PDB file of C-alpha atoms in Angstrom:
ATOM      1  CA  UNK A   1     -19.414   9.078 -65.172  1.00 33.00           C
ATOM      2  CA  UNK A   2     -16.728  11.775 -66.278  1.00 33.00           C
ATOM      3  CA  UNK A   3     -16.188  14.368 -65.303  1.00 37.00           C
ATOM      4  CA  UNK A   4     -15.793  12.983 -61.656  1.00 38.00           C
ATOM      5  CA  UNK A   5     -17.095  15.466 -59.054  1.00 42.00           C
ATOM      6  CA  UNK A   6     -13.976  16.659 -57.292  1.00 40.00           C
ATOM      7  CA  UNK A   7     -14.199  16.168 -53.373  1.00 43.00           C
ATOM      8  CA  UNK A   8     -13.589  19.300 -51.108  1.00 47.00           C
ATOM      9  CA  UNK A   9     -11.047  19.377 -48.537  1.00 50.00           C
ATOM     10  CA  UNK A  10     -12.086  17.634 -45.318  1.00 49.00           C
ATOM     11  CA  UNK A  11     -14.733  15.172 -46.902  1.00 50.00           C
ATOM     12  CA  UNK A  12     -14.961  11.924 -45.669  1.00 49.00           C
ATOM     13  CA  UNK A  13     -14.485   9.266 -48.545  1.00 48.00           C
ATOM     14  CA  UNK A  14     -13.859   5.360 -48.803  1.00 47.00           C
ATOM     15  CA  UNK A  15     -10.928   4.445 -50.710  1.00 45.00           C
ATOM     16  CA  UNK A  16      -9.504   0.648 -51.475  1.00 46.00           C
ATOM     17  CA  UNK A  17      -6.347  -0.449 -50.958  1.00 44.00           C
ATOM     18  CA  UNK A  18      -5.530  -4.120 -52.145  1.00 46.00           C
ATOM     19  CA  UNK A  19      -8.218  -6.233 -49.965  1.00 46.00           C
ATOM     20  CA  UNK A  20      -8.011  -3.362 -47.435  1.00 45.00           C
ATOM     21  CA  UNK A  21     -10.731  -0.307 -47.048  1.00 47.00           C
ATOM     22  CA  UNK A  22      -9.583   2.835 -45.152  1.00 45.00           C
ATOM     23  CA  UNK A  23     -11.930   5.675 -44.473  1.00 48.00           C
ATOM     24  CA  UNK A  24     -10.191   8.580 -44.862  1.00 47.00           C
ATOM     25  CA  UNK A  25     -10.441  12.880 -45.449  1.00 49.00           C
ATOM     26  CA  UNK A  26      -9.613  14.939 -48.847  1.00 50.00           C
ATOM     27  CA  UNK A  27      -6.472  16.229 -48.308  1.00 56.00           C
ATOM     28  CA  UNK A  28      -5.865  19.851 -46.630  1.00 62.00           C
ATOM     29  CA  UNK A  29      -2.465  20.267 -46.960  1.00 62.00           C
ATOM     30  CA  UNK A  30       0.163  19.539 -50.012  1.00 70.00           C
ATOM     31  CA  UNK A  31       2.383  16.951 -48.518  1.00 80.00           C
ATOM     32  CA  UNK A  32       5.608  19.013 -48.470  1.00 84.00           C
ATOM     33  CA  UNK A  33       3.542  21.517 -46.241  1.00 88.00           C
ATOM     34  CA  UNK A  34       1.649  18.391 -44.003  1.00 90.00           C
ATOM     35  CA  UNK A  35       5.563  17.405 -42.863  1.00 89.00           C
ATOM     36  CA  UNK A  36       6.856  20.516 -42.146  1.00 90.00           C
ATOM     37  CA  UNK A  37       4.241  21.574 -39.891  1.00 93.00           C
ATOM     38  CA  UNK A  38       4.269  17.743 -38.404  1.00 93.00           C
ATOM     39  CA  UNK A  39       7.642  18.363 -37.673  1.00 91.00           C
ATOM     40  CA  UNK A  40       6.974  21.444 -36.004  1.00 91.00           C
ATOM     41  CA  UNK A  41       4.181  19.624 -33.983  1.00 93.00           C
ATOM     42  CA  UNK A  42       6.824  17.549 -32.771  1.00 91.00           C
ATOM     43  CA  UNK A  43       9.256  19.937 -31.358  1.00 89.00           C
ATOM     44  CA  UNK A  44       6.602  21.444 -29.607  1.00 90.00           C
ATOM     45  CA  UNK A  45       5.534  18.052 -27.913  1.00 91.00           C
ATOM     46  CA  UNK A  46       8.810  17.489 -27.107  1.00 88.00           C
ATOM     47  CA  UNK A  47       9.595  20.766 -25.478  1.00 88.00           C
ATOM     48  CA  UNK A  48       6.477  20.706 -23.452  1.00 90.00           C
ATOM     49  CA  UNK A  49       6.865  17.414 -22.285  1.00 90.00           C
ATOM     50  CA  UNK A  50      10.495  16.330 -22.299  1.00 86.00           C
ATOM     51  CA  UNK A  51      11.564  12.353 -22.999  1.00 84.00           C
ATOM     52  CA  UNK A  52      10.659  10.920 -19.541  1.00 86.00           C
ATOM     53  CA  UNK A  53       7.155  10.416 -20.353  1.00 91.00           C
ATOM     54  CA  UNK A  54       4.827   7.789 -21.200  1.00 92.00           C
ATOM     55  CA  UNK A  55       3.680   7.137 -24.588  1.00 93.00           C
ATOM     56  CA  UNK A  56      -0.250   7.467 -24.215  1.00 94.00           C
ATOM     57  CA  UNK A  57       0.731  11.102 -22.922  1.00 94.00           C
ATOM     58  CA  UNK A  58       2.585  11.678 -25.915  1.00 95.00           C
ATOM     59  CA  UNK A  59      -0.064  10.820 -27.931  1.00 95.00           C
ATOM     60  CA  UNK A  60      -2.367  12.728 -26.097  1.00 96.00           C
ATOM     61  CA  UNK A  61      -0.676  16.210 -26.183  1.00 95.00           C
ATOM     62  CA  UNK A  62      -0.118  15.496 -30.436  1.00 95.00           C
ATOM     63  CA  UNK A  63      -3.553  15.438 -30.419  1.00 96.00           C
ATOM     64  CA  UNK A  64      -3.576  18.085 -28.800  1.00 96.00           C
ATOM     65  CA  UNK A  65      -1.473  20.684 -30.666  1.00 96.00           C
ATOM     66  CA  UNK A  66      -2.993  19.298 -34.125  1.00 96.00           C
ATOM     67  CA  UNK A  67      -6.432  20.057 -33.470  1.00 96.00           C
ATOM     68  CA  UNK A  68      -4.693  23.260 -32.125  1.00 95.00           C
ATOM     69  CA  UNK A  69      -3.021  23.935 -35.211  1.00 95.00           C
ATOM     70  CA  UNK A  70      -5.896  22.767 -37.145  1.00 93.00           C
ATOM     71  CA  UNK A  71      -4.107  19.661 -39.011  1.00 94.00           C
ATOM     72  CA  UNK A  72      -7.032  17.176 -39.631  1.00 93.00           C
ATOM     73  CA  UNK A  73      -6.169  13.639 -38.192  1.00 94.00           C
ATOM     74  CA  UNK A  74      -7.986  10.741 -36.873  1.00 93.00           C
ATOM     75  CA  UNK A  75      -6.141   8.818 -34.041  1.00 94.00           C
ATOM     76  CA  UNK A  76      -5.863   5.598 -33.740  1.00 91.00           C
ATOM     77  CA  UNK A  77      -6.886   4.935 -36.962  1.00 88.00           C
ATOM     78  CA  UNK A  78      -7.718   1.211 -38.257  1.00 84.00           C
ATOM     79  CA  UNK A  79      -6.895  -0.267 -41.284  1.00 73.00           C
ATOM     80  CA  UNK A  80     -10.241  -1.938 -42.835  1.00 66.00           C
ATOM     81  CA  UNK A  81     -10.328  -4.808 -44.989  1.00 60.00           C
ATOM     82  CA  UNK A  82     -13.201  -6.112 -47.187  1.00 61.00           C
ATOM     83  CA  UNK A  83     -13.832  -9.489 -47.606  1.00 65.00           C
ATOM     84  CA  UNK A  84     -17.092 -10.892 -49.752  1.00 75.00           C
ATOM     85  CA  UNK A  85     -17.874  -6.818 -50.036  1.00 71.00           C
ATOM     86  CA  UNK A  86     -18.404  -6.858 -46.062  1.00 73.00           C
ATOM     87  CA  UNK A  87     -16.025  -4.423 -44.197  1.00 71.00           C
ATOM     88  CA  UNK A  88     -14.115  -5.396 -41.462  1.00 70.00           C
ATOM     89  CA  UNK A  89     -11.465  -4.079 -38.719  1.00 72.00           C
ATOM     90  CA  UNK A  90      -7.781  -5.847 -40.036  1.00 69.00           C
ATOM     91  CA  UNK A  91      -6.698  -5.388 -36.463  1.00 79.00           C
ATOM     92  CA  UNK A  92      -3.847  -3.061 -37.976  1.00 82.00           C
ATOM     93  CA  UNK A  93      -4.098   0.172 -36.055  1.00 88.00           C
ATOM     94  CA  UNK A  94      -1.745   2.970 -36.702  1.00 91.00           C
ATOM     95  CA  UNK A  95      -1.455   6.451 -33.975  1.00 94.00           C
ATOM     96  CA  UNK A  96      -2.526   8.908 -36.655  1.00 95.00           C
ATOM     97  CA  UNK A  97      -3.701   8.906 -39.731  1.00 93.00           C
ATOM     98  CA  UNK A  98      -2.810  12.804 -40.751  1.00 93.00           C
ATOM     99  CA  UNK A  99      -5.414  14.537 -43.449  1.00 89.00           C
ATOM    100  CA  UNK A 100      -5.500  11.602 -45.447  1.00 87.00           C
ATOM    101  CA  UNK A 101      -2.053  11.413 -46.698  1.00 88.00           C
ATOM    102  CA  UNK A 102       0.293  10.669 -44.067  1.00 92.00           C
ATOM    103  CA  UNK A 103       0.864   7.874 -41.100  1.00 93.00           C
ATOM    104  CA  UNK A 104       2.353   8.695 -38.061  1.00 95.00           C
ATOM    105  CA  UNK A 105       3.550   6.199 -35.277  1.00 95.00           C
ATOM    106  CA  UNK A 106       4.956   7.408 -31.979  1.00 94.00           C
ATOM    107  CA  UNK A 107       7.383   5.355 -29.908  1.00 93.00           C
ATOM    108  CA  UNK A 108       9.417   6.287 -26.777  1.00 91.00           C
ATOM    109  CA  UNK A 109      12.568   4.242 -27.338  1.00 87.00           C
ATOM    110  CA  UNK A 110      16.115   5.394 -26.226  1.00 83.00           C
ATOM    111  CA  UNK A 111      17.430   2.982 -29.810  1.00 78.00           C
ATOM    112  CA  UNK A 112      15.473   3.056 -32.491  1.00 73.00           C
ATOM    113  CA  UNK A 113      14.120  -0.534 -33.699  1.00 82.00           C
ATOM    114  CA  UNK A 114      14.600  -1.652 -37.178  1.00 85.00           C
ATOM    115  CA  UNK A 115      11.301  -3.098 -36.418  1.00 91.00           C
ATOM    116  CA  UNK A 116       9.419  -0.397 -36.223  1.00 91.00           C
ATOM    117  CA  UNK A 117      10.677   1.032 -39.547  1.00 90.00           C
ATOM    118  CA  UNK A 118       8.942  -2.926 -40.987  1.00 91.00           C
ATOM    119  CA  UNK A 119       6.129  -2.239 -39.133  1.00 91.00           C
ATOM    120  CA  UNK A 120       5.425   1.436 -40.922  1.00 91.00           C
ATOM    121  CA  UNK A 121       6.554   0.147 -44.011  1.00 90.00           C
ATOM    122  CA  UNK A 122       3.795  -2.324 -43.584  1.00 85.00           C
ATOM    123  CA  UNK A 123       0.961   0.200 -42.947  1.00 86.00           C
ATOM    124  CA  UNK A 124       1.976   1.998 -45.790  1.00 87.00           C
ATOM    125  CA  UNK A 125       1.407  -1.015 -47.896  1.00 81.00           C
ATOM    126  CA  UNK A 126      -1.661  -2.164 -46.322  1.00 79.00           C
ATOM    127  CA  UNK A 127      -2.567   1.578 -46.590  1.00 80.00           C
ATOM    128  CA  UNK A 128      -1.873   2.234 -50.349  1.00 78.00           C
ATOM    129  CA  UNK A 129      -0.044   5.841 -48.754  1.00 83.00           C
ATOM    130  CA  UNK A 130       3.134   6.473 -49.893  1.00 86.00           C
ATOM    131  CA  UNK A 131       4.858   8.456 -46.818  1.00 91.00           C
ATOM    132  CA  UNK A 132       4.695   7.956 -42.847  1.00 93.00           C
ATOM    133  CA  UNK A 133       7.075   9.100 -40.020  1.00 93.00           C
ATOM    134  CA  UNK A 134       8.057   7.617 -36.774  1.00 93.00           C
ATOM    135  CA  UNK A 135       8.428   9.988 -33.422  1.00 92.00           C
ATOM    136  CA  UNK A 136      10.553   8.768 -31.706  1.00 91.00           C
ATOM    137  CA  UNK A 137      10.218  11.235 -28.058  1.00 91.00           C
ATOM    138  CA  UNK A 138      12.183   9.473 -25.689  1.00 88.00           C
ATOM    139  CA  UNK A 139      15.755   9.335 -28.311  1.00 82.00           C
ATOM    140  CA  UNK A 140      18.718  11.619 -26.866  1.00 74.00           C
ATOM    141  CA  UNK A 141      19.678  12.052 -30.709  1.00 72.00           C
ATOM    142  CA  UNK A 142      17.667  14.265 -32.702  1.00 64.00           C
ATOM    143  CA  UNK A 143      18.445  12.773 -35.687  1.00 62.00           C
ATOM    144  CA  UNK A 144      17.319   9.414 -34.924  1.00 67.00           C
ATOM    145  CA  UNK A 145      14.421  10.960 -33.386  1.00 87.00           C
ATOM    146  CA  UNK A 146      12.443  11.606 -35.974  1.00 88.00           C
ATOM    147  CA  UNK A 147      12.141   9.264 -39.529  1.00 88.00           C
ATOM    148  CA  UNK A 148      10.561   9.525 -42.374  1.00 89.00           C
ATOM    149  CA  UNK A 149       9.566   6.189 -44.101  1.00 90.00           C
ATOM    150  CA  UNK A 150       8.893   6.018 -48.032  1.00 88.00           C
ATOM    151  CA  UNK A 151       7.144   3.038 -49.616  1.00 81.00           C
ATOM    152  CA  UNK A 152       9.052   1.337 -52.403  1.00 73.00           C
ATOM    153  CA  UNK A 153       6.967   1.036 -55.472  1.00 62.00           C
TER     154      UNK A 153
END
């Protein structure tokens, strides 16, 4: 039926992908705006906790200063799949799925892994999202440190 109703901000919505179902929020945040301010959740995490930590307490503080900074997420975040109109976990999990538009996978690496720039680009095709980033906390170069990953059309 058109018109569609549009959904407000922060509704929770079903969306298909391929064979794969993700339940997701509207979007808060135009995506120019969603990575700055990720960026600048990052910093802070790093500042407060330095490199020399583990990766669960990374998480834990990102969680943290997003639900400080009031940036929707859901952590943890499985990928569903549908088979025979039946939902069901893929197994794919990714650390954050930020306000609907955005994937976000911490590591604690001193080198970065070409590996784990496959395994985003994966979730963002399992995902249907376009964008996702990889925090890298425990890299001495800040440039490495953090990456944004685009999915190829």
């Amino acid at each position: 039926v058109w018109p569609m109703a549009i959904p407000e901000a922060g509704e929770q919505r079903w969306w298909r992908s391929g064979k794969f179902m993700i339940e997701t929020t509207v979007p808060k945040y135009p995506l120019p705006e969603l990575e700055n301010r990720l960026f600048a959740v990052f910093l802070e995490v790093q500042k407060n906790l330095g490199s020399d930590v583990a990766e669960r307490a990374y998480q834990d503080c990102l969680a943290f200063e997003l639900e400080r900074r009031q940036i929707p997420f859901q952590h943890n975040a499985s990928l569903m799949s549908e088979i025979d109109g039946q939902k069901m976990d893929s197994g794919f999990r990714v650390d954050f799925l930020i306000d609907a538009q955005v994937l976000l996978d911490i590591k604690c690496r001193e080198r970065p892994n070409f590996l784990d720039a496959e395994q985003m680009k994966t979730y963002l095709r399992l995902s249907g999202m376009s964008c996702g980033f990889i925090a890298n906390f425990r890299s001495p170069r800040p440039d490495v440190a953090w990456q944004r990953i685009a999915r190829s059309r």
